[in-house]
Structures are given as C-alpha cells and as structure tokens.
C-alpha cells in the first residue's frame, strides 16, 4: 500500500479509537465526580439540612463531628465558629477562630477573614475594646468596608459621635452616602452641648447637621431650642417654622414650643392661628391637645370647644373622638352622661393600647418617640405622630 492510500485510510481506521477515548474520558470524569460526592461526609448534609430547618444547635453538632474528622479544613472551622456565635456560644466561637488563626496555613486573605469573624465574636461577647482593635487593623485590607461598618455600629453604641461621623464619612460613596446618619450624629452632639448650655458648640453642630442633610428636622428643632433658651424668640419661631418645608410631619413635635416662642413675644393669637393653620393643611398632625389648651387660655371654653370639634370632624380618629366626648359631656342630659362617660373611658384605654409611635423599618411600637430605633438601630424611622397600630 502506498503512502497516499494510508493517508486516506488512517483517519477512518482510527475513528472508533477516538470515539472510545472520548467515551472513556467522560466515564472517568463521571467517576471522579461521584467519588468526590461520596467523599463529602454525611454529617455535612445533615448540618445543611438542620440549617434549612433553622435548627442552629443541631447544625453546629453535626458540623462539629465533620470538623473532628477533617480538623484541617479552614472553611469548616470558619463556619462552625460562626454557628457557635449565632447560638450565643461566644467562648466556643472565640476558641475556634483563635485556633484557626494560629494555624500556619492561615495567611493573607484567609487570615483577614478569620480576624473579621474573631472581632465579631468579641463584639458579640461584649468585649468591645478587643473587637474595635481588630476592626481597626482590618481597615487597610479587603475587609475594610465591612470592618468600618462594624466600627460605626460600635461608636454609635458607645455614643462616641465624633468617631461615628469619621467612620460614616469614610464609608460614604456615591451609591450610599450616609448623609442621613451623619446629620443625626451631629444632632446628638448638638443636643449634648445644648444640655450643658454650651451654645456655640451646639450651633456649630446644628450647622454641620444641616450641611449633611438640609432636610434634617431634628437639627431645626434643636436650633429652635437654642434660640429660645438664649431669648431669641423670633429666631426660634423661624427655626421651628422651617420644619414645615423640611418634613411637616414633625411639626407636632414642636407645636407647643412654637406657640411659646410666639407667646414670649406677646403674639399668642398669631401662634395659635399658626397651629390651627398647620392642622387644617395637614390633618394627620397630632396638635389637637395643644390647640385646645391654648384656645382655652386665650378664648374661653366655648370657642376652644368649637375649634377642637371642627378639627376633629375634619379628621376623626381615636384621640379626637376621646377629646370630643370630653367636650360634649357637660352639655348632655343626665341619662346620656353616664353612658358617654363610660364610652370615653373605654376609648381612653384603647388609646393607651393601640395608639403609638411605630418604627417604619421593623414595626417596633412604643409610647415614647425615638430618633434611633432601639430594635433595628435605624435612624429617623419612627413615625413622628402616634398612629393606630
Ligand atoms: Zn426599627
């Protein structure tokens, strides 16, 4: 056979060989996959299953057995430590991550990751100084952003507002600026300075708060308080009144102070009309009580009652109806009076139970207003007016 014929026949002869080789390679590959699957310990799947069932205790026990069989596994040790922390077993979490840190293989990114977990364990165990130290060290590496978020949370917890501001500024990016939080941190500083009658510092921090967030109603409230405390009542009226442009819902929180600032200038009537005007424009405001009390002082019982009744009819709610029944009691016949009084006390009890401030983020309810939600740690999430919950 000459060379040319071989050149034609060879590929045809070898075709089944190539086919067999491909088939064999595929089989070997499948075998490897199956072998690897079998090499994953059953405890790993059981732990995963427990996690799906939200049973962290069982998940931790199963995973601990797997770790005993494979003590060198970095990922398993890291995860098991996290599970211990979630269960509140901080000592075990600390020991686990500490041991992992001492392993000669834990270097570079792996070391940063373990340090980040260890710092969270310390934070969770209340050893905040140690946690802070580690988070500070992590600021130059890949975990910098996460570490700064934890540092910001630690500084808020410690009420160290200057450091919280510094951290929030470092975290600020175009897509997430933290201006909202920064304004609140400056407000905390302003509030503390005002409490000590340190007016210049209070004014400086109010200005910084408004620079960070010009819609910050709290900054205007504090500014109004500063002006009133220093006897600048016209400026106080201006500061409180500007909340109407920032976020009118917060006007109920300054209603009485605004009136007092007018009254200090001998302009009681003007102050009262401003409050009535607010409620006519924004019926959701909770100003009915202050309006009634001030009307009673200035105009007497009949006119005060008339104003209050008109406002309640405009937007009837539990608080308004409670006030309305109180106003109407004196005009009622004795036969009606006892029943109306009973209805009023039932409404009064219901008011206590179901009319509250509520966090818009986590729905935490309270009779007291918070700027910083104690349940979810978000700022300015509480409804400025009590609502039926
Ligand atoms: Zn909340």
XYZ file of C-alpha atoms and ligand atoms in Angstrom:
390
model
C 0.000 0.000 0.000
C 1.437 3.360 -0.884
C 1.677 6.367 1.402
C -1.217 8.270 -0.194
C -3.687 5.448 0.473
C -2.549 5.278 4.120
C -3.182 8.989 4.475
C -6.806 8.453 3.412
C -7.442 5.230 5.399
C -5.746 6.139 8.697
C -8.362 8.614 9.956
C -11.140 6.145 9.055
C -9.411 3.308 10.944
C -8.694 5.491 13.966
C -12.199 6.974 14.175
C -13.580 4.280 16.586
C -10.424 4.715 18.680
C -11.041 8.451 19.080
C -14.674 7.735 19.872
C -13.707 5.195 22.546
C -11.201 7.602 24.062
C -13.873 10.344 24.385
C -16.323 7.895 25.922
C -13.663 6.675 28.348
C -12.676 10.239 29.313
C -16.333 11.060 30.008
C -16.686 7.944 32.163
C -13.529 8.701 34.129
C -14.822 12.246 34.701
C -18.193 10.999 35.976
C -16.452 8.517 38.244
C -14.347 11.339 39.722
C -17.440 13.429 40.356
C -19.234 10.521 42.043
C -16.162 9.713 44.089
C -15.899 13.318 45.254
C -19.583 13.390 46.125
C -19.155 10.240 48.206
C -16.132 11.772 49.945
C -18.298 14.576 51.439
C -19.186 13.314 54.915
C -22.861 12.632 55.657
C -22.659 14.992 58.637
C -22.132 17.872 56.238
C -25.507 17.242 54.564
C -27.182 16.717 57.910
C -25.799 20.037 59.093
C -27.044 21.735 55.932
C -30.461 20.165 56.456
C -30.572 21.427 60.045
C -29.734 24.929 58.823
C -32.648 24.778 56.378
C -34.858 23.811 59.341
C -33.382 26.792 61.224
C -32.052 24.454 63.899
C -28.653 26.006 64.595
C -27.980 23.719 67.559
C -28.284 20.522 65.503
C -26.387 22.149 62.625
C -23.486 23.006 64.952
C -23.376 19.466 66.432
C -23.353 17.786 63.012
C -20.735 20.157 61.655
C -18.571 19.711 64.770
C -18.437 15.940 64.019
C -17.338 16.657 60.452
C -14.655 19.036 61.739
C -13.402 16.275 64.091
C -12.867 14.070 61.029
C -11.270 16.879 58.997
C -9.626 19.120 61.594
C -7.525 20.928 58.995
C -10.447 22.277 56.961
C -10.281 26.077 57.025
C -13.812 26.677 55.664
C -15.477 24.209 58.020
C -13.749 25.688 61.073
C -14.678 29.182 59.988
C -18.351 28.294 59.507
C -18.632 26.253 62.694
C -17.254 29.201 64.688
C -19.913 31.460 63.102
C -22.622 28.971 64.028
C -21.434 28.961 67.646
C -21.590 32.771 67.683
C -25.122 32.764 66.277
C -26.133 30.440 69.097
C -24.614 32.822 71.647
C -21.773 30.378 72.424
C -19.216 33.147 72.142
C -16.434 31.386 74.080
C -16.508 28.408 71.739
C -16.613 30.696 68.707
C -13.607 32.652 70.017
C -11.605 29.467 70.736
C -12.412 28.008 67.332
C -11.405 31.103 65.363
C -8.394 31.749 67.602
C -7.105 28.214 66.898
C -7.708 28.715 63.181
C -5.734 31.952 63.308
C -2.755 30.160 64.836
C -2.645 27.567 62.044
C 0.409 28.096 59.774
C -1.848 27.845 56.685
C -3.995 30.809 57.727
C -2.277 33.620 55.857
C -3.231 36.543 53.591
C -6.949 36.826 52.763
C -7.745 33.792 54.908
C -6.169 35.458 57.937
C -8.184 38.656 57.396
C -11.396 36.660 57.120
C -10.714 34.831 60.415
C -9.770 38.101 62.159
C -13.057 39.617 60.954
C -15.011 36.704 62.461
C -12.980 36.810 65.675
C -13.701 40.533 66.101
C -17.423 39.849 65.682
C -17.184 37.152 68.356
C -15.607 39.659 70.746
C -18.265 42.241 69.891
C -20.994 39.705 70.484
C -19.394 38.704 73.822
C -19.358 42.378 74.910
C -15.552 42.633 74.655
C -15.938 45.741 72.521
C -12.404 47.132 73.007
C -10.835 43.981 71.598
C -13.324 43.928 68.728
C -12.575 47.583 67.919
C -8.823 46.913 67.908
C -9.158 44.127 65.330
C -11.628 46.038 63.146
C -9.199 48.991 63.139
C -6.390 46.696 61.975
C -8.576 45.387 59.150
C -9.114 48.849 57.668
C -6.263 48.524 55.195
C -7.216 45.182 53.642
C -10.033 43.558 51.657
C -12.365 43.504 54.667
C -12.036 47.282 55.188
C -15.617 48.208 54.302
C -17.219 45.523 56.473
C -14.838 46.382 59.323
C -15.762 50.098 59.110
C -19.475 49.263 59.203
C -18.904 47.375 62.457
C -16.769 50.224 63.809
C -19.562 52.688 63.019
C -22.009 50.486 64.905
C -19.617 50.216 67.912
C -19.155 54.012 68.038
C -22.926 54.544 67.937
C -23.352 52.072 70.779
C -20.652 53.924 72.768
C -22.258 57.273 71.832
C -18.857 58.337 70.512
C -20.410 60.528 67.814
C -17.181 62.136 66.553
C -15.718 58.746 65.703
C -19.057 57.602 64.255
C -19.050 60.653 61.949
C -15.465 59.953 60.862
C -16.344 56.332 60.084
C -19.537 57.272 58.203
C -17.557 59.779 56.105
C -15.012 57.100 55.206
C -17.826 54.703 54.276
C -19.686 57.246 52.129
C -19.723 56.512 48.440
C -21.836 57.804 45.588
C -24.355 54.983 45.872
C -24.543 55.159 49.685
C -23.636 58.488 51.252
C -24.589 58.074 54.958
C -25.553 61.799 54.980
C -28.728 60.922 56.856
C -26.793 59.206 59.670
C -24.072 61.873 59.735
C -26.727 64.584 60.278
C -28.172 62.596 63.193
C -24.723 62.117 64.762
C -24.157 65.899 64.615
C -27.619 66.363 66.180
C -26.579 64.098 69.068
C -23.510 66.309 69.598
C -25.651 69.463 69.364
C -28.200 68.081 71.825
C -25.486 67.204 74.357
C -23.899 70.680 74.018
C -27.280 72.375 74.428
C -27.902 70.320 77.570
C -24.720 71.847 79.013
C -25.769 75.298 77.725
C -22.702 75.277 75.502
C -24.481 77.280 72.812
C -21.606 77.892 70.391
C -20.783 74.183 70.135
C -24.492 73.375 69.802
C -24.888 75.903 66.963
C -21.775 74.609 65.198
C -23.102 71.025 65.260
C -26.578 72.054 64.118
C -24.976 73.812 61.132
C -22.933 70.683 60.344
C -26.084 68.535 60.591
C -27.905 70.781 58.123
C -24.861 70.791 55.866
C -25.017 66.976 55.765
C -28.809 66.849 55.332
C -30.666 70.111 54.787
C -33.977 68.293 55.393
C -32.953 67.297 58.927
C -35.967 68.435 61.003
C -34.231 67.436 64.217
C -31.472 69.991 63.562
C -34.127 72.718 63.243
C -35.820 71.557 66.437
C -32.514 71.868 68.313
C -31.804 75.237 66.659
C -35.231 76.463 67.816
C -34.431 75.244 71.349
C -31.058 77.059 71.287
C -32.684 80.318 70.138
C -35.467 80.042 72.722
C -33.000 79.293 75.515
C -30.941 82.335 74.516
C -34.063 84.515 74.405
C -34.103 84.937 70.586
C -37.789 84.111 70.227
C -38.279 85.444 66.685
C -35.367 83.258 65.541
C -36.879 80.309 67.438
C -40.178 80.789 65.555
C -38.245 80.839 62.300
C -36.278 77.660 63.132
C -39.333 75.660 64.264
C -41.499 77.033 61.450
C -38.967 75.955 58.793
C -39.796 72.311 59.644
C -42.937 72.822 57.545
C -40.692 72.938 54.453
C -38.384 70.114 55.628
C -40.877 67.479 56.748
C -44.218 68.788 58.014
C -44.959 65.527 59.899
C -42.512 66.645 62.615
C -44.491 69.847 63.308
C -46.495 68.106 66.059
C -43.270 67.656 67.995
C -42.663 71.426 68.118
C -46.298 72.656 68.306
C -46.175 73.739 71.930
C -42.650 75.193 71.714
C -43.596 77.184 68.625
C -46.614 78.623 70.433
C -44.467 79.502 73.480
C -41.936 81.298 71.249
C -44.795 83.416 69.809
C -46.214 83.976 73.314
C -42.819 85.175 74.597
C -43.094 87.971 72.028
C -46.681 88.743 73.088
C -48.056 87.151 69.897
C -50.232 84.397 71.422
C -53.061 84.811 68.903
C -50.647 84.583 65.973
C -49.100 81.447 67.491
C -52.480 79.781 67.925
C -53.616 80.614 64.376
C -50.353 79.176 63.029
C -51.019 75.859 64.823
C -54.648 75.753 63.632
C -53.402 76.523 60.114
C -50.954 73.605 60.289
C -53.714 71.187 61.302
C -56.057 72.424 58.600
C -53.359 71.899 55.967
C -52.022 68.638 57.413
C -54.880 66.811 59.223
C -52.555 63.942 60.228
C -50.702 66.175 62.678
C -51.233 65.442 66.349
C -51.835 69.019 67.527
C -55.413 68.841 68.783
C -54.489 68.814 72.501
C -52.165 71.807 72.376
C -54.622 73.766 70.211
C -57.467 73.095 72.662
C -55.374 74.030 75.722
C -54.101 77.275 74.209
C -57.562 78.209 72.858
C -58.981 77.650 76.337
C -56.436 80.120 77.744
C -56.964 82.742 75.068
C -60.620 82.476 74.040
C -62.502 80.612 76.753
C -64.307 77.298 76.884
C -66.977 77.777 74.201
C -64.672 78.923 71.445
C -61.948 76.393 72.398
C -64.506 73.585 72.192
C -65.826 74.888 68.855
C -62.300 74.953 67.321
C -61.480 71.464 68.629
C -64.779 69.986 67.402
C -64.260 71.418 63.913
C -60.747 69.940 63.727
C -61.912 66.507 64.943
C -64.769 66.428 62.435
C -62.276 67.138 59.681
C -60.304 64.015 60.536
C -61.975 61.785 63.129
C -59.623 59.429 64.968
C -59.457 57.800 68.431
C -57.641 60.717 70.056
C -60.035 63.243 68.525
C -63.149 61.272 69.489
C -61.832 60.962 73.056
C -61.364 64.740 73.183
C -64.780 65.350 71.521
C -66.657 63.192 74.048
C -64.926 65.064 76.876
C -66.078 68.374 75.398
C -69.678 67.255 74.886
C -70.148 65.664 78.320
C -71.175 68.880 80.077
C -73.991 69.547 77.544
C -75.521 66.069 77.827
C -78.671 65.088 79.677
C -78.009 63.041 82.854
C -79.419 59.934 81.116
C -76.734 60.127 78.418
C -73.930 61.453 80.535
C -73.150 58.209 82.422
C -73.029 56.143 79.203
C -70.959 58.737 77.345
C -68.527 58.825 80.254
C -68.219 55.046 80.119
C -67.617 55.145 76.329
C -64.944 57.782 76.846
C -63.067 55.676 79.386
C -63.215 52.634 77.025
C -61.769 54.799 74.232
C -59.149 56.122 76.675
C -57.986 52.575 77.471
C -57.886 51.717 73.773
C -55.822 54.859 73.124
C -53.192 53.658 75.581
C -53.041 50.231 73.967
C -53.287 50.946 70.275
C -52.139 54.470 69.533
C -48.356 54.557 69.480
C -45.241 55.538 67.611
C -44.032 52.800 65.292
C -40.761 52.094 63.511
C -41.418 52.049 59.763
C -38.484 49.709 59.265
C -39.028 46.938 61.857
C -42.537 47.834 63.183
C -41.287 48.171 66.774
C -44.019 50.004 68.749
C -43.593 52.390 71.641
C -45.404 55.084 73.615
C -42.125 57.022 73.501
C -40.606 58.546 70.362
C -37.056 57.524 69.407
C -34.778 59.102 66.816
C -32.722 55.892 66.833
C -34.843 52.725 66.806
C -33.762 50.559 69.774
C -34.889 47.421 67.936
C -33.344 47.760 64.463
C -30.800 50.547 65.077
C -32.024 52.627 62.130
C -32.251 56.416 62.346
C -35.390 58.510 61.893
C -37.605 55.511 61.164
C -40.185 56.275 63.883
C -43.473 57.856 62.824
C -43.381 61.472 64.108
C -47.079 61.217 65.065
C -48.686 58.451 67.090
C -50.725 56.167 64.860
C -53.301 53.422 65.394
C -51.337 50.174 65.354
Zn -36.866 49.685 63.983
